[in-house]
mmCIF file of C-alpha atoms in Angstrom:
data_model
loop_
_atom_site.group_PDB
_atom_site.id
_atom_site.type_symbol
_atom_site.label_atom_id
_atom_site.label_comp_id
_atom_site.label_asym_id
_atom_site.label_seq_id
_atom_site.Cartn_x
_atom_site.Cartn_y
_atom_site.Cartn_z
ATOM 1 C CA MET A 1 0.000 0.000 0.000
ATOM 2 C CA SER A 2 2.915 2.368 0.635
ATOM 3 C CA THR A 3 4.057 1.841 -2.979
ATOM 4 C CA ARG A 4 0.571 2.650 -4.244
ATOM 5 C CA GLU A 5 0.495 5.843 -2.180
ATOM 6 C CA LEU A 6 3.887 6.980 -3.452
ATOM 7 C CA ASP A 7 3.026 6.184 -7.064
ATOM 8 C CA ALA A 8 -0.260 8.069 -6.782
ATOM 9 C CA ALA A 9 1.569 11.093 -5.342
ATOM 10 C CA ARG A 10 4.091 10.918 -8.222
ATOM 11 C CA ILE A 11 7.019 10.519 -5.855
ATOM 12 C CA THR A 12 9.596 8.712 -7.973
ATOM 13 C CA ASP A 13 13.063 9.413 -6.548
ATOM 14 C CA PRO A 14 14.239 6.278 -4.661
ATOM 15 C CA ALA A 15 15.768 8.193 -1.736
ATOM 16 C CA LEU A 16 12.673 10.335 -1.380
ATOM 17 C CA ARG A 17 10.403 7.281 -1.509
ATOM 18 C CA ALA A 18 12.487 5.690 1.251
ATOM 19 C CA ALA A 19 12.190 8.876 3.333
ATOM 20 C CA TYR A 20 8.401 8.874 2.998
ATOM 21 C CA ARG A 21 8.291 5.202 3.951
ATOM 22 C CA THR A 22 10.219 6.032 7.129
ATOM 23 C CA CYS A 23 7.585 8.622 8.012
ATOM 24 C CA ARG A 24 4.750 6.238 7.232
ATOM 25 C CA THR A 25 6.271 3.635 9.561
ATOM 26 C CA LEU A 26 6.481 6.201 12.374
ATOM 27 C CA ASN A 27 2.855 7.150 11.805
ATOM 28 C CA ALA A 28 1.669 3.537 11.817
ATOM 29 C CA ARG A 29 3.696 2.638 14.917
ATOM 30 C CA HIS A 30 3.021 5.629 17.154
ATOM 31 C CA GLY A 31 -0.242 7.178 15.952
ATOM 32 C CA ARG A 32 -2.782 4.383 15.672
ATOM 33 C CA THR A 33 -5.803 6.667 15.810
ATOM 34 C CA TYR A 34 -4.351 9.222 13.414
ATOM 35 C CA PHE A 35 -2.998 6.561 11.062
ATOM 36 C CA LEU A 36 -6.394 4.892 10.838
ATOM 37 C CA ALA A 37 -8.030 8.203 9.937
ATOM 38 C CA THR A 38 -5.310 8.929 7.367
ATOM 39 C CA ARG A 39 -6.294 5.776 5.475
ATOM 40 C CA LEU A 40 -9.518 7.588 4.581
ATOM 41 C CA LEU A 41 -7.721 10.298 2.633
ATOM 42 C CA PRO A 42 -7.342 10.151 -1.138
ATOM 43 C CA VAL A 43 -4.360 7.895 -1.704
ATOM 44 C CA GLU A 44 -2.194 10.573 -3.338
ATOM 45 C CA ARG A 45 -2.413 12.835 -0.266
ATOM 46 C CA ARG A 46 -1.458 10.266 2.337
ATOM 47 C CA PRO A 47 2.342 10.528 1.957
ATOM 48 C CA ALA A 48 2.186 14.240 2.796
ATOM 49 C CA VAL A 49 0.296 13.537 6.009
ATOM 50 C CA HIS A 50 2.746 10.773 6.898
ATOM 51 C CA SER A 51 5.648 13.188 6.433
ATOM 52 C CA LEU A 52 4.099 15.842 8.684
ATOM 53 C CA TYR A 53 3.334 13.341 11.427
ATOM 54 C CA GLY A 54 6.634 11.485 10.991
ATOM 55 C CA PHE A 55 8.661 14.639 11.518
ATOM 56 C CA ALA A 56 6.613 15.636 14.571
ATOM 57 C CA ARG A 57 6.930 12.145 16.030
ATOM 58 C CA HIS A 58 10.687 12.099 15.457
ATOM 59 C CA ALA A 59 11.148 15.425 17.230
ATOM 60 C CA ASP A 60 8.964 14.280 20.117
ATOM 61 C CA ASP A 61 11.022 11.096 20.410
ATOM 62 C CA LEU A 62 14.203 13.147 20.735
ATOM 63 C CA VAL A 63 12.666 14.985 23.677
ATOM 64 C CA ASP A 64 11.153 11.970 25.438
ATOM 65 C CA ASP A 65 12.805 8.758 24.264
ATOM 66 C CA LEU A 66 16.435 9.509 23.468
ATOM 67 C CA GLY A 67 17.662 6.704 25.712
ATOM 68 C CA THR A 68 16.716 6.486 29.367
ATOM 69 C CA SER A 69 20.069 7.875 30.506
ATOM 70 C CA ALA A 70 20.224 10.900 28.179
ATOM 71 C CA THR A 71 20.673 14.199 29.993
ATOM 72 C CA THR A 72 18.696 17.349 29.315
ATOM 73 C CA GLU A 73 21.795 18.765 27.639
ATOM 74 C CA GLU A 74 22.070 15.737 25.332
ATOM 75 C CA ARG A 75 18.417 15.958 24.397
ATOM 76 C CA ALA A 76 18.790 19.687 23.739
ATOM 77 C CA ALA A 77 21.797 19.030 21.510
ATOM 78 C CA ALA A 78 19.866 16.418 19.524
ATOM 79 C CA LEU A 79 16.931 18.799 19.113
ATOM 80 C CA ASP A 80 19.231 21.634 18.044
ATOM 81 C CA HIS A 81 20.817 19.334 15.467
ATOM 82 C CA LEU A 82 17.380 18.464 14.081
ATOM 83 C CA ASP A 83 16.442 22.158 14.017
ATOM 84 C CA ARG A 84 19.515 22.968 11.926
ATOM 85 C CA ARG A 85 18.694 20.151 9.532
ATOM 86 C CA LEU A 86 15.109 21.372 9.333
ATOM 87 C CA ALA A 87 16.196 24.930 8.458
ATOM 88 C CA ALA A 88 18.585 23.630 5.788
ATOM 89 C CA GLY A 89 16.018 21.195 4.425
ATOM 90 C CA LEU A 90 13.312 23.834 4.105
ATOM 91 C CA ARG A 91 15.820 26.098 2.361
ATOM 92 C CA THR A 92 17.193 23.530 -0.082
ATOM 93 C CA GLY A 93 14.291 21.090 -0.411
ATOM 94 C CA THR A 94 16.409 18.088 0.547
ATOM 95 C CA SER A 95 18.188 16.485 3.511
ATOM 96 C CA ASP A 96 20.150 13.401 4.486
ATOM 97 C CA GLU A 97 17.789 13.061 7.469
ATOM 98 C CA PRO A 98 14.848 10.998 6.123
ATOM 99 C CA VAL A 99 12.059 12.706 8.061
ATOM 100 C CA VAL A 100 13.364 16.141 7.053
ATOM 101 C CA HIS A 101 13.813 15.047 3.430
ATOM 102 C CA ALA A 102 10.177 13.931 3.168
ATOM 103 C CA LEU A 103 8.946 16.965 5.091
ATOM 104 C CA ALA A 104 10.818 19.420 2.860
ATOM 105 C CA ASP A 105 9.298 17.791 -0.214
ATOM 106 C CA THR A 106 5.794 18.023 1.249
ATOM 107 C CA VAL A 107 6.303 21.659 2.241
ATOM 108 C CA ARG A 108 7.373 22.478 -1.324
ATOM 109 C CA ARG A 109 4.516 20.561 -2.947
ATOM 110 C CA TYR A 110 1.813 22.117 -0.799
ATOM 111 C CA ALA A 111 3.385 25.529 -0.111
ATOM 112 C CA ILE A 112 3.127 25.123 3.682
ATOM 113 C CA ASP A 113 4.173 28.128 5.750
ATOM 114 C CA HIS A 114 7.647 27.568 7.247
ATOM 115 C CA ARG A 115 6.669 29.480 10.386
ATOM 116 C CA HIS A 116 4.553 26.556 11.548
ATOM 117 C CA PHE A 117 7.665 24.408 11.884
ATOM 118 C CA HIS A 118 9.562 27.104 13.769
ATOM 119 C CA ASP A 119 6.697 27.369 16.250
ATOM 120 C CA PHE A 120 6.610 23.595 16.581
ATOM 121 C CA MET A 121 10.306 23.410 17.446
ATOM 122 C CA VAL A 122 9.890 26.157 20.052
ATOM 123 C CA SER A 123 7.313 24.050 21.889
ATOM 124 C CA MET A 124 9.456 20.910 21.594
ATOM 125 C CA ARG A 125 12.370 22.780 23.125
ATOM 126 C CA SER A 126 10.209 23.993 26.020
ATOM 127 C CA ASP A 127 9.507 20.368 26.965
ATOM 128 C CA LEU A 128 13.143 20.089 28.025
ATOM 129 C CA THR A 129 12.691 22.531 30.892
ATOM 130 C CA VAL A 130 8.997 23.338 31.475
ATOM 131 C CA THR A 131 7.173 20.825 33.649
ATOM 132 C CA ASP A 132 4.006 22.668 34.761
ATOM 133 C CA TYR A 133 1.539 25.202 33.365
ATOM 134 C CA PRO A 134 -0.123 27.651 35.774
ATOM 135 C CA ASP A 135 -3.300 28.116 33.735
ATOM 136 C CA LEU A 136 -4.975 27.357 30.426
ATOM 137 C CA ALA A 137 -3.519 30.491 28.828
ATOM 138 C CA ALA A 138 0.020 29.283 29.548
ATOM 139 C CA LEU A 139 -0.814 25.797 28.313
ATOM 140 C CA SER A 140 -2.352 27.319 25.166
ATOM 141 C CA ARG A 141 0.931 29.008 24.320
ATOM 142 C CA TYR A 142 2.565 25.588 24.401
ATOM 143 C CA THR A 143 -0.186 23.827 22.464
ATOM 144 C CA HIS A 144 -0.083 26.467 19.741
ATOM 145 C CA GLY A 145 3.325 25.166 18.703
ATOM 146 C CA SER A 146 2.817 21.533 19.613
ATOM 147 C CA ALA A 147 -0.690 21.004 18.214
ATOM 148 C CA ALA A 148 -2.413 24.005 16.605
ATOM 149 C CA VAL A 149 0.302 24.331 13.986
ATOM 150 C CA ILE A 150 -0.124 20.661 13.075
ATOM 151 C CA GLY A 151 -3.692 21.452 12.056
ATOM 152 C CA LEU A 152 -2.456 24.465 10.106
ATOM 153 C CA GLN A 153 0.187 22.366 8.347
ATOM 154 C CA MET A 154 -2.506 19.887 7.349
ATOM 155 C CA LEU A 155 -4.881 22.392 5.749
ATOM 156 C CA PRO A 156 -3.074 22.739 2.394
ATOM 157 C CA VAL A 157 -2.965 18.939 2.107
ATOM 158 C CA LEU A 158 -6.623 18.486 2.972
ATOM 159 C CA GLY A 159 -7.853 21.315 0.789
ATOM 160 C CA THR A 160 -10.703 23.701 1.568
ATOM 161 C CA VAL A 161 -13.845 24.956 -0.125
ATOM 162 C CA VAL A 162 -13.366 28.413 1.400
ATOM 163 C CA PRO A 163 -10.313 30.661 1.638
ATOM 164 C CA ARG A 164 -7.752 28.850 3.764
ATOM 165 C CA GLU A 165 -7.645 31.607 6.404
ATOM 166 C CA GLU A 166 -11.355 31.041 7.090
ATOM 167 C CA ALA A 167 -10.778 27.372 7.898
ATOM 168 C CA ALA A 168 -7.521 27.924 9.802
ATOM 169 C CA PRO A 169 -8.955 28.661 13.294
ATOM 170 C CA TYR A 170 -11.013 25.476 13.200
ATOM 171 C CA ALA A 171 -8.044 23.380 12.061
ATOM 172 C CA ALA A 172 -5.876 24.832 14.812
ATOM 173 C CA GLY A 173 -8.590 24.274 17.408
ATOM 174 C CA LEU A 174 -9.094 20.664 16.429
ATOM 175 C CA GLY A 175 -5.357 20.032 16.646
ATOM 176 C CA VAL A 176 -5.376 21.398 20.195
ATOM 177 C CA ALA A 177 -8.437 19.309 21.127
ATOM 178 C CA PHE A 178 -6.622 16.184 19.940
ATOM 179 C CA GLN A 179 -3.601 16.999 22.069
ATOM 180 C CA LEU A 180 -5.599 17.867 25.179
ATOM 181 C CA THR A 181 -7.262 14.475 24.781
ATOM 182 C CA ASN A 182 -3.855 12.814 24.775
ATOM 183 C CA PHE A 183 -2.821 14.837 27.830
ATOM 184 C CA LEU A 184 -5.860 13.595 29.736
ATOM 185 C CA ARG A 185 -5.329 9.986 28.657
ATOM 186 C CA ASP A 186 -1.602 10.093 29.521
ATOM 187 C CA VAL A 187 -1.607 11.851 32.906
ATOM 188 C CA GLY A 188 0.237 8.992 34.597
ATOM 189 C CA GLU A 189 2.837 8.517 31.866
ATOM 190 C CA ASP A 190 3.526 12.246 31.739
ATOM 191 C CA LEU A 191 3.964 12.254 35.513
ATOM 192 C CA ASP A 192 6.629 9.577 35.092
ATOM 193 C CA ARG A 193 8.459 12.040 32.814
ATOM 194 C CA GLY A 194 8.097 14.760 35.438
ATOM 195 C CA ARG A 195 5.493 16.738 33.510
ATOM 196 C CA ILE A 196 1.909 17.828 34.137
ATOM 197 C CA TYR A 197 -0.034 19.077 31.113
ATOM 198 C CA LEU A 198 -3.172 20.008 33.031
ATOM 199 C CA PRO A 199 -3.530 23.666 34.129
ATOM 200 C CA ALA A 200 -2.452 24.087 37.736
ATOM 201 C CA ASP A 201 -5.336 26.437 38.509
ATOM 202 C CA LEU A 202 -7.874 23.870 37.272
ATOM 203 C CA LEU A 203 -6.280 21.213 39.462
ATOM 204 C CA ALA A 204 -6.039 23.544 42.466
ATOM 205 C CA ALA A 205 -9.752 24.371 42.235
ATOM 206 C CA HIS A 206 -10.345 20.719 43.171
ATOM 207 C CA GLY A 207 -7.591 20.520 45.778
ATOM 208 C CA VAL A 208 -5.151 18.718 43.474
ATOM 209 C CA ASP A 209 -1.435 19.428 43.103
ATOM 210 C CA ARG A 210 1.662 17.593 41.908
ATOM 211 C CA ALA A 211 2.197 15.957 45.292
ATOM 212 C CA LEU A 212 -1.288 14.422 45.309
ATOM 213 C CA LEU A 213 -0.982 13.212 41.716
ATOM 214 C CA SER A 214 2.425 11.695 42.415
ATOM 215 C CA TRP A 215 1.138 9.991 45.564
ATOM 216 C CA SER A 216 -1.795 8.534 43.672
ATOM 217 C CA ARG A 217 0.468 7.340 40.858
ATOM 218 C CA ALA A 218 2.968 5.756 43.247
ATOM 219 C CA THR A 219 0.457 4.049 45.545
ATOM 220 C CA GLY A 220 -2.295 3.156 43.104
ATOM 221 C CA HIS A 221 -4.850 4.773 45.400
ATOM 222 C CA ARG A 222 -7.716 6.770 43.918
ATOM 223 C CA ASP A 223 -8.768 10.186 45.170
ATOM 224 C CA ALA A 224 -12.117 11.849 44.482
ATOM 225 C CA ARG A 225 -10.460 15.240 44.084
ATOM 226 C CA ILE A 226 -8.398 13.947 41.159
ATOM 227 C CA THR A 227 -11.476 12.400 39.573
ATOM 228 C CA ARG A 228 -13.329 15.713 39.743
ATOM 229 C CA ALA A 229 -10.362 17.605 38.271
ATOM 230 C CA LEU A 230 -9.989 15.187 35.355
ATOM 231 C CA ARG A 231 -13.716 15.311 34.719
ATOM 232 C CA GLU A 232 -13.535 19.093 34.413
ATOM 233 C CA ALA A 233 -10.494 18.836 32.126
ATOM 234 C CA ALA A 234 -12.498 16.473 29.924
ATOM 235 C CA ALA A 235 -15.381 18.963 29.801
ATOM 236 C CA VAL A 236 -12.997 21.731 28.692
ATOM 237 C CA THR A 237 -11.661 19.457 25.961
ATOM 238 C CA ARG A 238 -15.130 18.474 24.756
ATOM 239 C CA GLU A 239 -15.997 22.139 24.386
ATOM 240 C CA MET A 240 -12.947 22.558 22.147
ATOM 241 C CA TYR A 241 -14.170 19.703 19.953
ATOM 242 C CA HIS A 242 -17.579 21.358 19.779
ATOM 243 C CA ARG A 243 -16.087 24.682 18.657
ATOM 244 C CA ALA A 244 -13.814 23.035 16.065
ATOM 245 C CA ALA A 245 -16.437 20.721 14.512
ATOM 246 C CA PRO A 246 -17.937 23.271 12.074
ATOM 247 C CA GLY A 247 -14.554 23.470 10.358
ATOM 248 C CA ILE A 248 -14.959 19.970 8.928
ATOM 249 C CA ALA A 249 -17.579 21.248 6.480
ATOM 250 C CA LEU A 250 -15.045 23.796 5.189
ATOM 251 C CA LEU A 251 -12.687 21.071 3.951
ATOM 252 C CA ASP A 252 -12.493 19.467 0.531
ATOM 253 C CA PRO A 253 -15.387 16.964 0.556
ATOM 254 C CA VAL A 254 -13.139 13.954 -0.075
ATOM 255 C CA ALA A 255 -10.993 14.941 2.931
ATOM 256 C CA ARG A 256 -13.901 15.357 5.338
ATOM 257 C CA PRO A 257 -14.343 11.631 6.159
ATOM 258 C CA CYS A 258 -10.720 11.473 7.357
ATOM 259 C CA ILE A 259 -11.038 14.426 9.725
ATOM 260 C CA ARG A 260 -14.549 13.498 10.852
ATOM 261 C CA THR A 261 -13.255 10.024 11.712
ATOM 262 C CA ALA A 262 -10.304 11.469 13.633
ATOM 263 C CA HIS A 263 -12.720 13.804 15.453
ATOM 264 C CA ILE A 264 -14.912 10.866 16.500
ATOM 265 C CA LEU A 265 -12.047 8.538 17.410
ATOM 266 C CA TYR A 266 -10.267 11.095 19.576
ATOM 267 C CA GLY A 267 -13.577 11.944 21.199
ATOM 268 C CA SER A 268 -13.953 8.241 21.909
ATOM 269 C CA ILE A 269 -10.727 8.409 23.899
ATOM 270 C CA LEU A 270 -12.449 10.897 26.210
ATOM 271 C CA ASP A 271 -15.352 8.465 26.473
ATOM 272 C CA ALA A 272 -12.937 5.658 27.346
ATOM 273 C CA VAL A 273 -11.303 7.777 30.058
ATOM 274 C CA ALA A 274 -14.747 8.510 31.533
ATOM 275 C CA ASP A 275 -15.815 4.856 31.288
ATOM 276 C CA ASP A 276 -12.648 3.915 33.162
ATOM 277 C CA GLY A 277 -13.626 6.215 36.012
ATOM 278 C CA TYR A 278 -11.020 8.872 35.189
ATOM 279 C CA ALA A 279 -8.260 6.558 36.352
ATOM 280 C CA ALA A 280 -5.755 8.072 33.906
ATOM 281 C CA VAL A 281 -3.228 8.620 36.704
ATOM 282 C CA HIS A 282 -2.936 4.835 36.964
ATOM 283 C CA ARG A 283 -3.516 3.493 33.452
ATOM 284 C CA ARG A 284 -4.115 4.529 29.872
ATOM 285 C CA ALA A 285 -7.717 4.154 28.724
ATOM 286 C CA VAL A 286 -8.184 2.294 25.438
ATOM 287 C CA VAL A 287 -10.969 2.658 22.871
ATOM 288 C CA PRO A 288 -12.492 -0.794 22.269
ATOM 289 C CA ARG A 289 -11.490 -2.338 18.947
ATOM 290 C CA ARG A 290 -15.115 -2.799 17.913
ATOM 291 C CA ARG A 291 -15.712 0.930 18.409
ATOM 292 C CA ARG A 292 -12.693 1.806 16.268
ATOM 293 C CA ALA A 293 -13.847 -0.605 13.570
ATOM 294 C CA ALA A 294 -17.364 0.812 13.532
ATOM 295 C CA VAL A 295 -16.105 4.384 13.213
ATOM 296 C CA ALA A 296 -13.693 3.378 10.447
ATOM 297 C CA ALA A 297 -16.480 1.605 8.561
ATOM 298 C CA ASP A 298 -18.659 4.698 8.775
ATOM 299 C CA GLY A 299 -15.737 6.775 7.516
ATOM 300 C CA LEU A 300 -15.277 4.465 4.537
ATOM 301 C CA ALA A 301 -18.964 4.745 3.687
ATOM 302 C CA ARG A 302 -18.798 8.527 3.866
ATOM 303 C CA LEU A 303 -15.660 8.541 1.715
ATOM 304 C CA ALA A 304 -17.307 6.380 -0.939
ATOM 305 C CA ALA A 305 -20.307 8.700 -0.996
ATOM 306 C CA ALA A 306 -18.083 11.785 -1.239
ATOM 307 C CA ARG A 307 -16.173 10.271 -4.133
ATOM 308 C CA ARG A 308 -19.383 9.485 -5.972
ATOM 309 C CA ARG A 309 -20.681 13.020 -5.507
ATOM 310 C CA HIS A 310 -17.438 14.710 -6.475
ATOM 311 C CA ARG A 311 -15.974 12.243 -8.971
ATOM 312 C CA ARG A 312 -15.885 14.855 -11.701
ATOM 313 C CA ALA A 313 -14.699 17.730 -9.527
ATOM 314 C CA PRO A 314 -10.932 18.498 -9.776
ATOM 315 C CA ALA A 315 -8.804 18.042 -6.676
ATOM 316 C CA PRO A 316 -7.327 21.184 -5.079
ATOM 317 C CA GLU A 317 -4.407 22.344 -7.201
ATOM 318 C CA VAL A 318 -1.010 21.399 -5.826
ATOM 319 C CA PRO A 319 1.956 23.642 -6.648
ATOM 320 C CA ALA A 320 4.508 21.934 -8.864
#
C-alpha cells in the first residue's frame, strides 16, 4: 500500500520514496488513531500527512525517548541538530535526514508556511525545561506550537472549499483538542516524565497538586479530588471539539471523512477515560477495537459517498 500511495503522489526518486516510507512507519507505529483516519484520505495525499506526522513524532522522540540515561543537555543538543537540519532542508528542499527530506518535499509541494515548523520546534524545546503550566492560557501558548500548527500544516494537504484563512482557526482548534485528549489519557505517563499538562489552577480548584498526583500514581490509590479535576479537564476538551467541529464542512469533501473520523475517534478516547472512572493517573484508557472498527467503517462509507458526488470535480491544485 505504501508503494501505491507513493506512485499516486508521483514521488519517484528512490531516496525520497524511502524517506516517505520512514515517516509512514512512524505514523503507523506511534499514531494508531491518526494513522487509521489517514487511510480515509485520497491515496495521493497520504504521503504528505505521513511526512508531517513522521517529523513531529521524530522530534517528540528526541525529547522523550532519546535513551533512558540521556541528559537534558544531550536531548537539547539532539533537538538543536534536528532544528539545523530542518532549516537547511526547508531552504534547499532536501536532507540526508529521512524525516526532514520527506517533510521538505511536502512543504514544497503544498506551499506550507515555514513558520509553523519554527513554532513547533519552540514548543518541543520547552519540553526540556517546562514541567508545569499555571493556567490554560500558559498551556495554550505551548499547544499552539505543539498542536495548533499541526492542524495548520494539514490544511493545504486536505484542501478547503473556502479561503484557507477562514478554515484555519477550526483546524488549529481541532489540533489542540486532539492533544488535550492525549494529555488527559496520559496523565500517569507524563507524571513519570516529570510533567503535568493540566492547568495548575484547574487542578487547584479541586484541591489537586503535583504531590497528590504523584502519591496517587505511586500508591495506586484513587482520590475523588483527582477524579473531579480530570472530569472538568475532559469537559474543557469536549468544548474545544464542539467549537472546532464546524470546520470539517469547510474542507475538501473527499478529505472530510478522514477528519470526521479522527474527530470521532479522539472523542472516543475521552469516552474511554470517563468509562474507566477517570483513572488516567494509573492506566491509559483504550478505545475498544469494535468501536474503532465501527467508526472506520462509517468513515469508509462517507468517503465512498463523497467520491461518488465529487468524482468529476478536480482536486485542489497542488503547486509543482
